[in-house]
Short mmCIF file of C-alpha atoms in Angstrom, two decimals:
data_model
loop_
_atom_site.label_atom_id
_atom_site.label_comp_id
_atom_site.label_asym_id
_atom_site.label_seq_id
_atom_site.Cartn_x
_atom_site.Cartn_y
_atom_site.Cartn_z
CA MET A 1026 3.17 9.69 18.26
CA GLN A 1027 4.35 12.21 21.05
CA THR A 1028 4.11 14.70 23.39
CA PRO A 1029 6.18 17.56 23.80
CA THR A 1030 7.60 18.52 26.62
CA ARG A 1031 8.97 21.91 25.26
CA ALA A 1032 6.62 24.56 24.68
CA LYS A 1033 3.80 23.89 22.50
CA ILE A 1034 4.23 26.52 19.77
CA ARG A 1035 6.96 25.70 17.80
CA LEU A 1036 8.00 28.82 14.88
CA CYS A 1037 10.48 28.46 12.54
CA VAL A 1038 13.07 31.99 11.80
CA GLU A 1039 15.25 33.18 9.81
CA HIS A 1040 17.04 35.26 12.90
CA PRO A 1041 20.59 33.81 14.65
CA LEU A 1042 19.57 32.21 17.88
CA GLY A 1043 21.55 32.09 21.45
CA VAL A 1044 21.37 33.53 24.84
CA GLY A 1045 19.61 36.99 24.48
CA GLN A 1046 19.00 36.92 21.63
CA ALA A 1047 15.89 39.94 20.90
CA VAL A 1048 13.91 37.77 17.57
CA PRO A 1049 11.86 40.50 15.90
CA LEU A 1050 8.22 39.13 14.73
CA SER A 1051 6.49 39.43 10.68
CA PRO A 1052 3.58 40.76 10.07
CA GLU A 1053 2.03 36.99 10.00
CA GLN A 1054 3.68 35.45 12.61
CA ALA A 1055 3.03 38.52 14.95
CA HIS A 1056 -1.05 38.03 13.48
CA TYR A 1057 -0.02 34.01 14.06
CA LEU A 1058 0.97 34.24 17.91
CA PHE A 1059 -1.40 37.18 19.14
CA GLY A 1060 -4.28 36.47 16.83
CA VAL A 1061 -4.75 33.40 15.67
CA MET A 1062 -2.77 31.48 19.32
CA ARG A 1063 -4.13 34.34 21.63
CA LYS A 1064 -0.63 34.44 22.61
CA GLY A 1065 0.80 37.97 24.77
CA VAL A 1066 3.77 39.30 26.60
CA GLY A 1067 5.71 36.22 28.87
CA ASP A 1068 4.14 33.28 27.03
CA ALA A 1069 7.19 31.16 25.97
CA ILE A 1070 7.42 29.83 22.43
CA ALA A 1071 10.24 27.52 21.28
CA LEU A 1072 12.02 29.22 18.37
CA PHE A 1073 14.80 27.16 15.76
CA ASN A 1074 16.57 28.74 12.58
CA GLY A 1075 17.18 25.69 10.97
CA ARG A 1076 21.28 26.26 12.58
CA ASP A 1077 21.20 27.14 16.26
CA GLY A 1078 19.05 23.99 17.90
CA GLU A 1079 16.04 24.78 19.61
CA TRP A 1080 15.36 27.85 21.97
CA THR A 1081 12.96 28.52 24.46
CA SER A 1082 11.63 31.96 24.04
CA GLU A 1083 9.93 34.73 25.28
CA VAL A 1084 6.94 37.36 24.39
CA VAL A 1085 8.30 41.03 25.42
CA GLU A 1086 6.39 42.96 23.09
CA ALA A 1087 3.19 41.91 21.20
CA GLY A 1088 1.08 43.89 18.50
CA LYS A 1089 -1.07 43.87 16.37
CA LYS A 1090 2.15 42.91 13.29
CA ARG A 1091 4.79 43.21 14.80
CA GLY A 1092 6.30 42.10 18.19
CA ILE A 1093 9.96 40.76 19.71
CA LEU A 1094 10.64 37.19 20.96
CA ALA A 1095 13.65 36.68 24.27
CA CYS A 1096 15.72 34.00 23.95
CA ARG A 1097 16.09 32.36 27.07
CA GLU A 1098 18.02 28.67 26.48
CA GLN A 1099 18.53 26.17 24.49
CA ALA A 1100 15.84 23.68 24.87
CA ALA A 1101 17.32 20.90 22.00
CA PRO A 1102 20.28 20.38 19.71
CA GLN A 1103 20.66 21.13 16.83
CA GLN A 1104 19.84 17.78 14.32
CA MET A 1105 20.77 17.62 11.37
CA PRO A 1106 19.50 14.87 8.66
CA PRO A 1107 21.83 12.65 7.70
CA ASP A 1108 23.39 13.76 4.10
CA LEU A 1109 19.99 12.12 1.91
CA TRP A 1110 18.70 14.06 -0.98
CA LEU A 1111 15.29 13.34 -2.47
CA ILE A 1112 14.48 13.44 -5.92
CA PHE A 1113 10.46 13.09 -6.85
CA ALA A 1114 8.52 13.98 -10.10
CA PRO A 1115 4.83 15.09 -8.73
CA ILE A 1116 1.92 13.49 -9.15
CA LYS A 1117 -1.63 14.76 -7.67
CA LYS A 1118 -1.28 17.79 -4.90
CA GLU A 1119 -2.28 15.68 -2.09
CA ARG A 1120 0.32 13.21 -2.43
CA THR A 1121 3.20 15.21 -3.83
CA ASP A 1122 2.30 17.91 -0.89
CA PHE A 1123 2.88 14.34 1.42
CA ILE A 1124 5.84 13.51 -0.90
CA VAL A 1125 7.39 16.49 0.77
CA GLU A 1126 6.26 16.08 4.76
CA LYS A 1127 6.89 12.50 4.72
CA ALA A 1128 10.24 13.14 3.53
CA ALA A 1129 10.87 16.13 5.75
CA GLU A 1130 9.69 14.58 8.79
CA LEU A 1131 12.03 11.32 7.49
CA GLY A 1132 15.41 13.28 7.49
CA CYS A 1133 16.53 13.66 3.75
CA ALA A 1134 18.67 17.51 3.56
CA ARG A 1135 16.70 18.75 0.55
CA ILE A 1136 14.37 17.57 -1.94
CA LEU A 1137 14.05 18.28 -5.49
CA PRO A 1138 11.49 18.07 -7.43
CA VAL A 1139 12.03 16.51 -11.08
CA GLN A 1140 10.07 17.30 -14.32
CA THR A 1141 9.91 13.46 -16.52
CA GLU A 1142 7.98 12.50 -19.65
CA PHE A 1143 5.34 11.06 -17.76
CA THR A 1144 5.63 13.88 -15.12
CA ASN A 1145 1.97 14.85 -14.50
CA SER A 1146 1.69 17.76 -13.33
CA GLY A 1147 4.11 20.49 -15.47
CA ARG A 1148 4.55 22.99 -12.93
CA ILE A 1149 4.95 23.24 -9.20
CA ARG A 1150 4.38 25.23 -6.13
CA GLN A 1151 7.38 25.86 -4.83
CA ASP A 1152 6.33 28.11 -2.43
CA ARG A 1153 3.96 26.05 -0.92
CA LEU A 1154 5.66 22.77 -0.98
CA GLN A 1155 8.34 24.52 1.27
CA ALA A 1156 5.96 25.47 2.90
CA HIS A 1157 4.71 22.01 3.74
CA ALA A 1158 8.78 21.06 4.42
CA LEU A 1159 8.40 23.67 7.12
CA GLU A 1160 5.06 23.01 8.60
CA ALA A 1161 5.79 18.94 8.76
CA ALA A 1162 9.34 20.23 11.06
CA GLU A 1163 7.84 22.37 13.06
CA GLN A 1164 4.93 19.73 13.66
CA CYS A 1165 7.09 16.60 14.10
CA LEU A 1166 10.14 18.71 16.43
CA GLY A 1167 12.81 18.99 14.21
CA THR A 1168 15.17 21.95 13.91
CA PHE A 1169 16.00 21.67 10.26
CA VAL A 1170 13.63 22.29 7.40
CA PRO A 1171 15.06 20.72 3.81
CA PRO A 1172 15.02 23.14 1.01
CA VAL A 1173 12.76 22.53 -1.61
CA ASP A 1174 14.36 23.27 -4.86
CA GLU A 1175 12.04 24.82 -8.49
CA MET A 1176 11.26 21.58 -10.75
CA VAL A 1177 13.78 21.37 -12.76
CA PRO A 1178 13.85 18.22 -16.00
CA LEU A 1179 15.45 15.20 -15.09
CA SER A 1180 17.92 15.44 -17.81
CA LYS A 1181 18.64 17.86 -17.39
CA LEU A 1182 19.62 17.31 -13.57
CA LEU A 1183 22.00 14.19 -14.21
CA ALA A 1184 23.22 16.13 -17.36
CA GLY A 1185 25.18 18.51 -14.87
CA TRP A 1186 25.17 15.70 -10.99
CA ASP A 1187 28.09 15.42 -9.31
CA GLY A 1188 28.59 11.80 -9.96
CA ALA A 1189 30.65 11.79 -6.61
CA ARG A 1190 26.54 12.01 -4.29
CA ARG A 1191 25.28 7.91 -5.61
CA ILE A 1192 21.55 7.86 -6.38
CA LEU A 1193 19.45 5.40 -5.82
CA TRP A 1194 16.78 4.54 -7.96
CA ALA A 1195 13.71 3.17 -6.89
CA ASP A 1196 13.41 1.31 -9.81
CA GLU A 1197 9.45 -0.33 -10.94
CA SER A 1198 10.28 -2.83 -12.77
CA LEU A 1199 12.28 -4.74 -10.75
CA VAL A 1200 9.06 -5.09 -8.32
CA GLY A 1201 9.59 -8.59 -6.83
CA ALA A 1202 13.62 -9.08 -7.93
CA ALA A 1203 16.38 -9.35 -4.84
CA GLU A 1204 18.24 -6.14 -5.46
CA THR A 1205 17.87 -4.96 -1.85
CA LEU A 1206 20.36 -1.96 -0.07
CA ALA A 1207 22.64 -4.70 1.79
CA GLY A 1208 25.88 -4.30 1.15
CA LEU A 1209 25.97 -0.48 -0.59
CA ALA A 1210 28.51 2.41 1.08
CA PRO A 1211 27.03 5.16 3.58
CA GLY A 1212 28.37 8.77 1.71
CA PRO A 1213 26.00 11.12 -0.15
CA TRP A 1214 23.15 9.63 -1.62
CA ALA A 1215 20.36 10.10 -3.16
CA ILE A 1216 16.76 8.27 -3.51
CA LEU A 1217 14.75 8.75 -7.31
CA ILE A 1218 10.89 8.31 -7.29
CA GLY A 1219 9.15 7.93 -10.51
CA PRO A 1220 5.96 9.67 -11.10
CA GLU A 1221 2.74 6.82 -11.71
CA GLY A 1222 3.03 5.99 -14.82
CA GLY A 1223 6.60 5.11 -14.30
CA PHE A 1224 10.26 6.54 -15.95
CA SER A 1225 9.89 5.56 -20.23
CA GLU A 1226 12.18 3.79 -22.10
CA ALA A 1227 14.33 6.65 -22.49
CA GLU A 1228 14.75 7.79 -19.67
CA ARG A 1229 15.53 4.37 -17.84
CA GLU A 1230 17.95 3.09 -20.68
CA LYS A 1231 19.79 6.48 -18.96
CA LEU A 1232 19.46 5.88 -16.20
CA ARG A 1233 20.81 2.20 -16.64
CA ALA A 1234 23.80 3.65 -18.58
CA LEU A 1235 24.96 5.92 -15.37
CA PRO A 1236 27.53 5.17 -13.03
CA PHE A 1237 26.47 6.99 -10.00
CA VAL A 1238 22.77 4.77 -10.08
CA THR A 1239 21.94 1.79 -8.37
CA PRO A 1240 18.65 0.11 -9.00
CA VAL A 1241 16.40 -1.08 -6.06
CA SER A 1242 13.44 -2.92 -5.25
CA LEU A 1243 11.29 -2.13 -3.22
CA GLY A 1244 9.07 -5.32 -2.54
CA PRO A 1245 7.20 -8.17 -4.69
CA ARG A 1246 4.53 -5.49 -4.32
CA ILE A 1247 3.73 -2.26 -7.06
CA LEU A 1248 3.62 0.77 -4.96
CA ARG A 1249 1.66 4.58 -5.69
CA ALA A 1250 4.71 6.80 -6.26
CA ASP A 1251 4.08 8.87 -2.55
CA THR A 1252 4.72 5.67 -0.65
CA ALA A 1253 7.62 4.71 -2.73
CA ALA A 1254 8.97 7.50 -1.10
CA VAL A 1255 8.62 6.75 2.32
CA ALA A 1256 9.38 3.25 1.83
CA ALA A 1257 12.97 3.74 -0.17
CA ILE A 1258 13.21 6.41 2.22
CA THR A 1259 13.11 4.49 5.63
CA LEU A 1260 15.38 0.68 4.53
CA TRP A 1261 17.82 3.52 3.59
CA GLN A 1262 18.56 5.19 6.77
CA ALA A 1263 18.14 1.84 8.96
CA ALA A 1264 20.92 0.47 6.52
CA LEU A 1265 22.42 3.58 5.78
CA GLY A 1266 21.59 6.73 7.07
CA ASP A 1267 21.02 7.41 11.01
CA TRP A 1268 18.31 5.26 12.27
CA ARG A 1269 21.52 2.63 12.60
CA MET B 1095 4.75 2.86 -10.87
CA GLN B 1096 4.15 1.34 -13.13
CA THR B 1097 1.32 1.30 -16.67
CA PRO B 1098 -0.42 -2.68 -16.40
CA THR B 1099 0.10 -4.44 -18.81
CA ARG B 1100 -2.46 -6.43 -18.35
CA ALA B 1101 -6.62 -5.42 -17.97
CA LYS B 1102 -7.16 -1.53 -17.42
CA ILE B 1103 -10.19 -2.38 -15.16
CA ARG B 1104 -9.76 -4.45 -11.59
CA LEU B 1105 -12.77 -5.47 -9.64
CA CYS B 1106 -12.04 -6.96 -6.81
CA VAL B 1107 -15.41 -10.03 -6.65
CA GLU B 1108 -16.97 -11.99 -4.72
CA HIS B 1109 -17.04 -15.50 -6.81
CA PRO B 1110 -14.81 -17.70 -7.15
CA LEU B 1111 -12.77 -17.40 -10.93
CA GLY B 1112 -11.33 -19.93 -12.93
CA VAL B 1113 -11.62 -21.28 -16.50
CA GLY B 1114 -15.37 -20.49 -18.26
CA GLN B 1115 -16.04 -19.30 -14.85
CA ALA B 1116 -19.09 -16.86 -15.15
CA VAL B 1117 -19.08 -13.84 -12.49
CA PRO B 1118 -23.16 -12.14 -12.45
CA LEU B 1119 -22.11 -8.28 -11.55
CA SER B 1120 -23.82 -6.50 -8.35
CA PRO B 1121 -25.72 -3.14 -9.35
CA GLU B 1122 -23.18 -1.04 -8.32
CA GLN B 1123 -20.64 -2.73 -10.21
CA ALA B 1124 -22.22 -3.26 -13.16
CA HIS B 1125 -22.82 0.65 -13.25
CA TYR B 1126 -19.46 1.38 -12.86
CA LEU B 1127 -18.40 -1.40 -15.97
CA PHE B 1128 -21.35 0.21 -18.23
CA GLY B 1129 -22.65 3.62 -16.72
CA VAL B 1130 -18.80 5.16 -15.46
CA MET B 1131 -16.40 3.40 -18.00
CA ARG B 1132 -18.66 2.64 -21.26
CA LYS B 1133 -17.77 -0.73 -20.77
CA GLY B 1134 -19.89 -2.94 -23.16
CA VAL B 1135 -19.85 -6.35 -24.44
CA GLY B 1136 -16.30 -7.77 -25.62
CA ASP B 1137 -14.72 -5.60 -23.80
CA ALA B 1138 -11.91 -6.91 -20.92
CA ILE B 1139 -12.27 -6.46 -17.54
CA ALA B 1140 -9.17 -7.80 -14.49
CA LEU B 1141 -11.01 -9.82 -11.86
CA PHE B 1142 -9.77 -10.87 -8.13
CA ASN B 1143 -11.66 -12.47 -5.19
CA GLY B 1144 -8.65 -12.91 -3.29
CA ARG B 1145 -8.22 -16.24 -3.33
CA ASP B 1146 -8.17 -17.15 -7.10
CA GLY B 1147 -5.27 -15.12 -8.32
CA GLU B 1148 -6.37 -12.17 -10.75
CA TRP B 1149 -8.15 -13.51 -13.94
CA THR B 1150 -8.68 -11.49 -17.24
CA SER B 1151 -12.80 -11.92 -18.52
CA GLU B 1152 -14.82 -10.57 -20.98
CA VAL B 1153 -18.48 -8.70 -20.29
CA VAL B 1154 -20.75 -10.95 -22.19
CA GLU B 1155 -24.03 -9.09 -21.18
CA ALA B 1156 -23.94 -5.76 -20.45
CA GLY B 1157 -27.42 -4.36 -18.72
CA LYS B 1158 -28.07 -0.91 -16.49
CA LYS B 1159 -27.75 -2.02 -13.39
CA ARG B 1160 -26.52 -6.12 -13.72
CA GLY B 1161 -24.25 -7.59 -16.31
CA ILE B 1162 -21.74 -11.47 -16.54
CA LEU B 1163 -18.06 -11.86 -17.09
CA ALA B 1164 -16.81 -14.95 -17.93
CA CYS B 1165 -12.71 -15.79 -17.09
CA ARG B 1166 -11.10 -16.26 -19.63
CA GLU B 1167 -7.58 -16.75 -18.44
CA GLN B 1168 -5.23 -16.47 -14.52
CA ALA B 1169 -3.14 -13.30 -15.56
CA ALA B 1170 -1.36 -13.34 -12.36
CA PRO B 1171 -1.28 -16.27 -9.17
CA GLN B 1172 -2.80 -15.08 -6.10
CA GLN B 1173 -0.02 -13.65 -4.18
CA MET B 1174 -1.14 -13.68 -0.10
CA PRO B 1175 1.47 -11.00 2.23
CA PRO B 1176 2.55 -12.31 5.04
CA ASP B 1177 0.99 -13.11 8.18
CA LEU B 1178 1.60 -9.34 8.99
CA TRP B 1179 -1.40 -7.73 10.99
CA LEU B 1180 -1.21 -3.92 12.00
CA ILE B 1181 -3.05 -2.00 14.79
CA PHE B 1182 -3.48 1.16 14.91
CA ALA B 1183 -4.93 4.00 17.08
CA PRO B 1184 -7.34 5.70 14.77
CA ILE B 1185 -5.93 9.73 14.41
CA LYS B 1186 -7.51 12.53 11.98
CA LYS B 1187 -9.81 10.94 8.73
CA GLU B 1188 -7.43 11.75 6.35
CA ARG B 1189 -4.68 10.10 7.91
CA THR B 1190 -6.30 7.51 8.56
CA ASP B 1191 -7.47 6.18 5.47
CA PHE B 1192 -3.70 7.09 4.36
CA ILE B 1193 -2.88 4.47 7.37
CA VAL B 1194 -5.59 1.85 5.76
CA GLU B 1195 -4.06 2.47 1.54
CA LYS B 1196 -1.00 2.06 3.11
CA ALA B 1197 -0.76 -1.09 4.84
CA ALA B 1198 -3.42 -2.70 2.00
CA GLU B 1199 -0.16 -1.41 -0.61
CA LEU B 1200 2.61 -3.02 1.59
CA GLY B 1201 2.11 -6.43 2.33
CA CYS B 1202 -0.32 -6.54 5.72
CA ALA B 1203 -2.65 -9.44 6.59
CA ARG B 1204 -4.98 -7.69 8.72
CA ILE B 1205 -6.15 -4.30 10.18
CA LEU B 1206 -7.36 -3.68 12.94
CA PRO B 1207 -8.34 -1.02 14.05
CA VAL B 1208 -7.99 0.35 18.92
CA GLN B 1209 -9.09 2.51 20.92
CA THR B 1210 -6.50 4.33 23.35
CA GLU B 1211 -6.67 6.06 26.14
CA PHE B 1212 -5.62 9.48 23.60
CA THR B 1213 -7.91 7.74 20.32
CA ASN B 1214 -9.76 11.26 19.28
CA SER B 1215 -11.39 9.24 18.00
CA GLY B 1216 -14.92 7.76 19.45
CA ARG B 1217 -15.57 6.22 15.99
CA ILE B 1218 -14.98 4.65 12.72
CA ARG B 1219 -16.44 3.94 9.79
CA GLN B 1220 -15.31 0.06 9.10
CA ASP B 1221 -17.43 -0.04 6.14
CA ARG B 1222 -15.57 2.99 4.57
CA LEU B 1223 -11.41 1.69 5.77
CA GLN B 1224 -12.72 -1.28 4.49
CA ALA B 1225 -13.70 0.52 1.25
CA HIS B 1226 -10.45 1.64 0.50
CA ALA B 1227 -8.54 -1.05 1.34
CA LEU B 1228 -10.38 -2.44 -2.03
CA GLU B 1229 -9.02 1.11 -3.59
CA ALA B 1230 -5.60 0.39 -3.19
CA ALA B 1231 -5.44 -3.36 -4.04
CA GLU B 1232 -7.44 -2.62 -7.00
CA GLN B 1233 -5.69 0.21 -7.89
CA CYS B 1234 -1.92 -1.95 -6.93
CA LEU B 1235 -2.19 -5.01 -9.11
CA GLY B 1236 -3.12 -6.47 -5.61
CA THR B 1237 -4.86 -9.81 -5.65
CA PHE B 1238 -5.60 -9.85 -2.11
CA VAL B 1239 -7.40 -7.07 0.49
CA PRO B 1240 -6.84 -7.27 3.99
CA PRO B 1241 -9.29 -7.26 6.38
CA VAL B 1242 -10.71 -4.21 8.46
CA ASP B 1243 -11.52 -4.94 12.00
CA GLU B 1244 -14.43 -2.38 13.41
CA MET B 1245 -13.00 -0.83 15.72
CA VAL B 1246 -12.03 -2.73 19.89
CA PRO B 1247 -10.27 -1.00 23.22
CA LEU B 1248 -7.09 -1.93 22.94
CA SER B 1249 -7.10 -3.12 26.90
CA LYS B 1250 -9.89 -6.13 25.50
CA LEU B 1251 -7.75 -7.31 22.25
CA LEU B 1252 -4.23 -8.08 24.39
CA ALA B 1253 -6.67 -9.05 27.06
CA GLY B 1254 -8.00 -12.13 24.16
CA TRP B 1255 -4.11 -11.81 22.42
CA ASP B 1256 -2.92 -15.16 21.33
CA GLY B 1257 0.77 -14.30 22.30
CA ALA B 1258 2.00 -16.84 19.44
CA ARG B 1259 1.27 -13.50 17.68
CA ARG B 1260 4.34 -11.00 18.34
CA ILE B 1261 3.41 -7.34 18.62
CA LEU B 1262 6.37 -5.29 17.84
CA TRP B 1263 5.45 -1.97 19.48
CA ALA B 1264 6.74 1.06 17.86
CA ASP B 1265 7.18 3.11 21.10
CA GLU B 1266 7.37 7.13 21.02
CA SER B 1267 9.93 7.02 23.97
CA LEU B 1268 12.18 5.27 22.20
CA VAL B 1269 13.13 8.08 19.56
CA GLY B 1270 16.42 8.17 18.91
CA ALA B 1271 17.54 4.62 20.69
CA ALA B 1272 18.94 1.40 19.33
CA GLU B 1273 16.75 -0.91 19.17
CA THR B 1274 15.75 -2.50 16.04
CA LEU B 1275 14.54 -5.26 13.96
CA ALA B 1276 17.71 -6.65 13.76
CA GLY B 1277 17.44 -10.28 15.57
CA LEU B 1278 14.20 -10.48 15.52
CA ALA B 1279 12.99 -13.74 14.41
CA PRO B 1280 10.02 -14.01 11.64
CA GLY B 1281 6.19 -16.02 11.98
CA PRO B 1282 2.88 -14.35 12.71
CA TRP B 1283 3.18 -10.32 14.25
CA ALA B 1284 0.96 -7.56 14.15
CA ILE B 1285 2.99 -3.69 14.27
CA LEU B 1286 1.39 -2.05 16.65
CA ILE B 1287 1.10 2.07 16.29
CA GLY B 1288 0.29 4.16 19.14
CA PRO B 1289 -2.00 7.80 17.61
CA GLU B 1290 -1.19 12.01 18.13
CA GLY B 1291 0.22 12.16 22.03
CA GLY B 1292 1.13 8.21 21.58
CA PHE B 1293 0.37 6.04 24.68
CA SER B 1294 -0.72 6.82 28.62
CA GLU B 1295 1.10 5.82 30.79
CA ALA B 1296 -0.89 2.78 32.19
CA GLU B 1297 -0.96 1.83 29.15
CA ARG B 1298 2.68 1.80 28.71
CA GLU B 1299 3.36 0.23 31.84
CA LYS B 1300 1.22 -3.08 30.67
CA LEU B 1301 2.84 -3.67 26.92
CA ARG B 1302 6.13 -2.91 28.59
CA ALA B 1303 5.46 -6.17 31.19
CA LEU B 1304 3.75 -8.15 28.31
CA PRO B 1305 5.99 -10.94 27.50
CA PHE B 1306 4.86 -11.10 23.40
CA VAL B 1307 5.64 -7.14 22.59
CA THR B 1308 8.46 -6.08 21.29
CA PRO B 1309 9.58 -1.99 21.76
CA VAL B 1310 10.98 -0.93 18.92
CA SER B 1311 12.65 2.89 17.47
CA LEU B 1312 11.84 3.95 14.32
CA GLY B 1313 14.66 6.59 14.59
CA PRO B 1314 16.00 9.36 16.57
CA ARG B 1315 12.77 11.97 15.46
CA ILE B 1316 9.19 11.78 15.90
CA LEU B 1317 7.08 10.84 13.79
CA ARG B 1318 3.76 11.16 13.01
CA ALA B 1319 1.69 8.54 13.30
CA ASP B 1320 0.16 7.93 9.62
CA THR B 1321 4.69 7.57 8.95
CA ALA B 1322 4.79 5.39 11.72
CA ALA B 1323 2.74 3.40 10.19
CA VAL B 1324 4.72 3.26 6.57
CA ALA B 1325 8.40 3.39 8.21
CA ALA B 1326 7.17 0.37 10.35
CA ILE B 1327 6.14 -2.13 8.28
CA THR B 1328 8.45 -1.15 5.82
CA LEU B 1329 10.90 -2.63 8.06
CA TRP B 1330 9.51 -5.16 9.14
CA GLN B 1331 8.77 -6.58 5.11
CA ALA B 1332 12.61 -6.25 4.56
CA ALA B 1333 13.37 -7.21 7.33
CA LEU B 1334 11.54 -10.10 7.90
CA GLY B 1335 8.91 -10.21 5.54
CA ASP B 1336 8.43 -10.75 1.76
CA TRP B 1337 11.06 -7.72 0.32
CA ARG B 1338 13.46 -10.09 1.65
#
């Protein structure tokens, strides 16, 4: 929605960033910058690493499969998301990609795919989902990339859950109910979104019994899982997060 | 997110629905029901028309390109969305489809594509977007399909605007500002979302000068246009719409 006034090309790197810091490129990054984007020595590239904010850097060495960038100045401070996790059951491929992209854009700190009884997909490509989160941060001028976990069964995740982090459960049986986020306390939270088909009755009973789980309604309409994820993150950010 | 307990297959029709009402099928609908879905005489089909709620009907005649359904009983009352329109500038194809789908799911009453100075696409397929809105309603157990207008220039839309309907402008220059929806009055509203690249300075000046336009911030992060649309509709629904 906004034309960046900072360097147009943004790269996420592992390397520390700071005044005068030299940042070596991976072969893939060198190929992308110099082969695909036709950049060369002297061009400006924006860098971030999830810790040191965004830095404007300059290409000082450019090779076919290698290159070095030199940090010049900080262009934006590090912006960390609030302490919100997203737990979701992967659905169809495009919609799963979409959920990860939107969670990264809207400011989630961690993304946890879970397998539920009605989860359609038995496995996910964690690396692909992580790449989507990274791309969302690169495109939206973010300086933080939420880690995407490997998928685990929901039952296992809940068994080892630290109750200090509360779970906001988008409970599809509450469609039209008045269970809103009003009155909830800030702090560490996770949002839980079910798969197409919802949770099983056994899962629902378990969730209802957990003291750290709060069910919430997302309005009077039935929402697809991807829509529910975006709506729930938005409401949490506005009520308890950094959109206040 | 929920397994429908009503008839699994849902069709949107033009015909009035009511006790004993016979509903003739179009050749496409007959092909879909009897050819693709292998339904036949005696099977239950859910019907809605945007006015009479959802009705459970029964197939009483099934042909290759024709068929008749008979309404048996109302399965759900008509659910109208609140008086919220979405004005948006079409972006890439998939993301435009997505915006229309989500607007229909989240409860918008009308969808208005507009051409802005930085709108990438010079034309849209109104019929394709309308079909997406219809499919979203069919899939999400909705009983209303928001009409999708033909695209018009934003300047023309604003020139003929009835000021009794206020416009909530997701102003990308307010990223991080404290301009929230708190304190806004209910009533007829429209949400305005800009294209990738935002609005031009001329457009921004014009919008700022209009008495019925209220700028709002969508948090401290830069959002893609499709994310901004979903987030803004969600916030409006929670603050002023039927999610309260």
